[in-house]
């Protein structure tokens, strides 16, 4: 009976392997996941599924997890069988683009109508955005919501090719194939809204500049008219001539509403106008004589539409002043400054010499105003053009980077072992999810002032975040709060800036948006897990795009890194070409009463090109060999390199630059009491038949970065980086050195830092063909 049962299980496993594209080991791993999720049952309920989705199964965001449950539940009986579970993972792991598009389509067309409308699409996108808001604690303003609604509507119109207000599966998979980034609403949330706002600001600045040019032209016209260079080009049929008074009114009217512009328009002309109007009133030292009966009152003159200008009294005669003006009564009362109005009235009582003197002063003031306006416009024009160029450059670089990341992701996904991806049901799913959310919150909380200078206190700072939603009432047992600590945030923010890493692009690689976007695209990717082959047993998680690695480290290593952080920062700042692995974040997470320390690092092999062979070189020979039959992705060691008779052949100037920097880095380790580090060397062999690949490679190595160097004859690309930099030569290592040296000789790894550095430099120098 037992034998029959065993044979039956084996036959069942074989049938599953035949139906799906998994290996036997992968099916067993997924079966363990399924049993862990069901607590040993034969099926998975919706509530169990929510529990296993971690943060995505919370009540506030469970709409998304319920949609996924409905997609996996093919027979719609409310229970997930293992075959359904296996079928879903088969499609998202090994499925074609059409198969993944089908999963994505079902997420939107939840009622299985065969099409979805704008309302269906809006509901799905809203569920994704709400999940992101809850997970990250990010507030979305009404302005951002308006931009998002417009973006969602735009995406729908792009998908609706036949304009029938419905999107079929054919239309949907077509747009996914032609423009896979279109559905990335979180990329738009990070950058697109900012771009939209900047574009609107630039348009507003264009309007402001146009208005200022009109004002400048009006000032020029006024100046030429006052000195008699401009002829009267106005008709005599009731249209007013341009003059000092109407021009001042025009300036006052035009300038005031635009003082909120970010260029600070009020600085340009507001004070000059005020000074001119004050000058016209404050320099009059005559008292108003009593008015005779029959004389028209000043207020009547000012408020009327008459072309009769202000006048002066000579005895009983009223002599009109030659400066004409036309005031529109209601508009003028609303726009004229009271001081200017008072000044106009006082003109009536001025003597001829006073008029001449004030006219001269006004002329000088107008001339100064004309010059200042032109100078200000020149400055504004330069500022505007600079902003426009920066905006366009940034937009272009973002597009280029997005395309490069897309190609890199596509190539990396081809080489990745899919079973190692961390997805729901994985024992570390919730841990990785919380790590991603914690990193998102930490990076967003950093004050990213461009001119901020790191000081000593920044090396000691740490920030604390609670990642789970706040508990309500006295219910403290529903969820355990996940605690996240971010160490020296300003220091690592500065390091990211030093190496031209934009925080938005950083989060697009390791933030939770990656997960949510992949759900919409029928992928469900987070990070790829790789258990370290080292003695520490630590874990590596690679970001989806392969640019960054997340490595768990021991508390001892974490404490030591904090101790040397200032020296590490200073070394990277002084030597930007350093080969030492770049750390971009230090964090601690407490989940289920378990403390986990981890760092975010650059990936030495962040390339879309395959690494054909890799070496881990310490300069030590004792037990430094990898079996020859090991997988090619496993790093070979020092003895393997010597046995291969490989010699790196690069240009002598590049070799000199590389070895000089490597010596600086080794000296840094010696000064900070560090041993056990190694040079990670990757070799990509160029296929001479693939010209497109060669073009991409040439672009990759054209920079001054010495971590990527092409061989002298152009058949290989070398990738360099120094890793494992957190081993302190402490008391424990000193004891190990004394004991092992007696029994195993001088070629052991654990030797004093200065000896280690000299041996390291010597061994690597001998790895080059020109090693003198």
Coordinates of N, CA and C in Angstrom, one line a residue, residues 108 113 115-125 149-157 159-160 164-167:
X108 N -8.2 43.7 -14.7 CA -9.1 44.9 -15.0 C -10.5 44.5 -15.4
X113 N -16.2 40.2 -19.1 CA -17.1 40.6 -20.1 C -16.4 40.5 -21.5
X115 N -14.2 42.7 -22.4 CA -13.7 44.1 -22.7 C -13.8 44.8 -21.3
X116 N -13.1 45.9 -21.3 CA -13.3 46.8 -20.1 C -13.5 48.2 -20.5
X117 N -14.2 49.0 -19.7 CA -14.5 50.4 -20.0 C -13.5 51.3 -19.2
X118 N -13.7 52.6 -19.4 CA -12.9 53.5 -18.7 C -13.1 53.4 -17.2
X119 N -14.4 53.2 -16.8 CA -14.7 53.0 -15.4 C -14.0 51.8 -14.8
X120 N -14.0 50.7 -15.5 CA -13.3 49.5 -15.0 C -11.8 49.8 -14.8
X121 N -11.2 50.5 -15.8 CA -9.8 50.8 -15.7 C -9.5 51.7 -14.5
X122 N -10.4 52.7 -14.4 CA -10.2 53.7 -13.3 C -10.3 53.0 -11.9
X123 N -11.2 52.0 -11.8 CA -11.3 51.3 -10.5 C -10.1 50.5 -10.2
X124 N -9.5 49.8 -11.2 CA -8.3 49.0 -11.0 C -7.1 49.9 -10.6
X125 N -7.0 51.0 -11.4 CA -5.9 51.9 -11.1 C -6.0 52.6 -9.7
X149 N -5.9 61.4 -12.6 CA -7.2 61.1 -13.4 C -7.0 61.4 -14.9
X150 N -6.3 62.5 -15.2 CA -6.0 62.8 -16.6 C -5.1 61.8 -17.2
X151 N -4.1 61.3 -16.4 CA -3.2 60.3 -16.9 C -3.9 59.0 -17.2
X152 N -4.8 58.6 -16.3 CA -5.5 57.3 -16.5 C -6.4 57.4 -17.7
X153 N -7.1 58.6 -17.9 CA -7.9 58.8 -19.0 C -7.1 58.8 -20.3
X154 N -5.9 59.4 -20.3 CA -5.0 59.4 -21.4 C -4.6 57.9 -21.8
X155 N -4.2 57.1 -20.8 CA -3.8 55.8 -21.0 C -4.9 55.0 -21.7
X156 N -6.1 55.2 -21.2 CA -7.3 54.5 -21.8 C -7.5 54.8 -23.2
X157 N -7.4 56.1 -23.6 CA -7.5 56.5 -25.0 C -6.5 55.9 -25.9
X159 N -5.1 53.0 -25.4 CA -5.4 51.6 -25.6 C -6.6 51.4 -26.5
X160 N -7.6 52.3 -26.4 CA -8.8 52.2 -27.2 C -8.6 52.6 -28.7
X164 N -14.2 53.0 -29.5 CA -15.5 52.5 -29.2 C -15.8 52.6 -27.7
X165 N -14.9 53.2 -26.9 CA -15.0 53.3 -25.5 C -14.9 52.0 -24.8
X166 N -14.3 51.0 -25.4 CA -14.1 49.7 -24.9 C -12.7 49.2 -25.3
X167 N -12.0 48.5 -24.4 CA -10.7 48.0 -24.7 C -10.8 46.5 -24.8

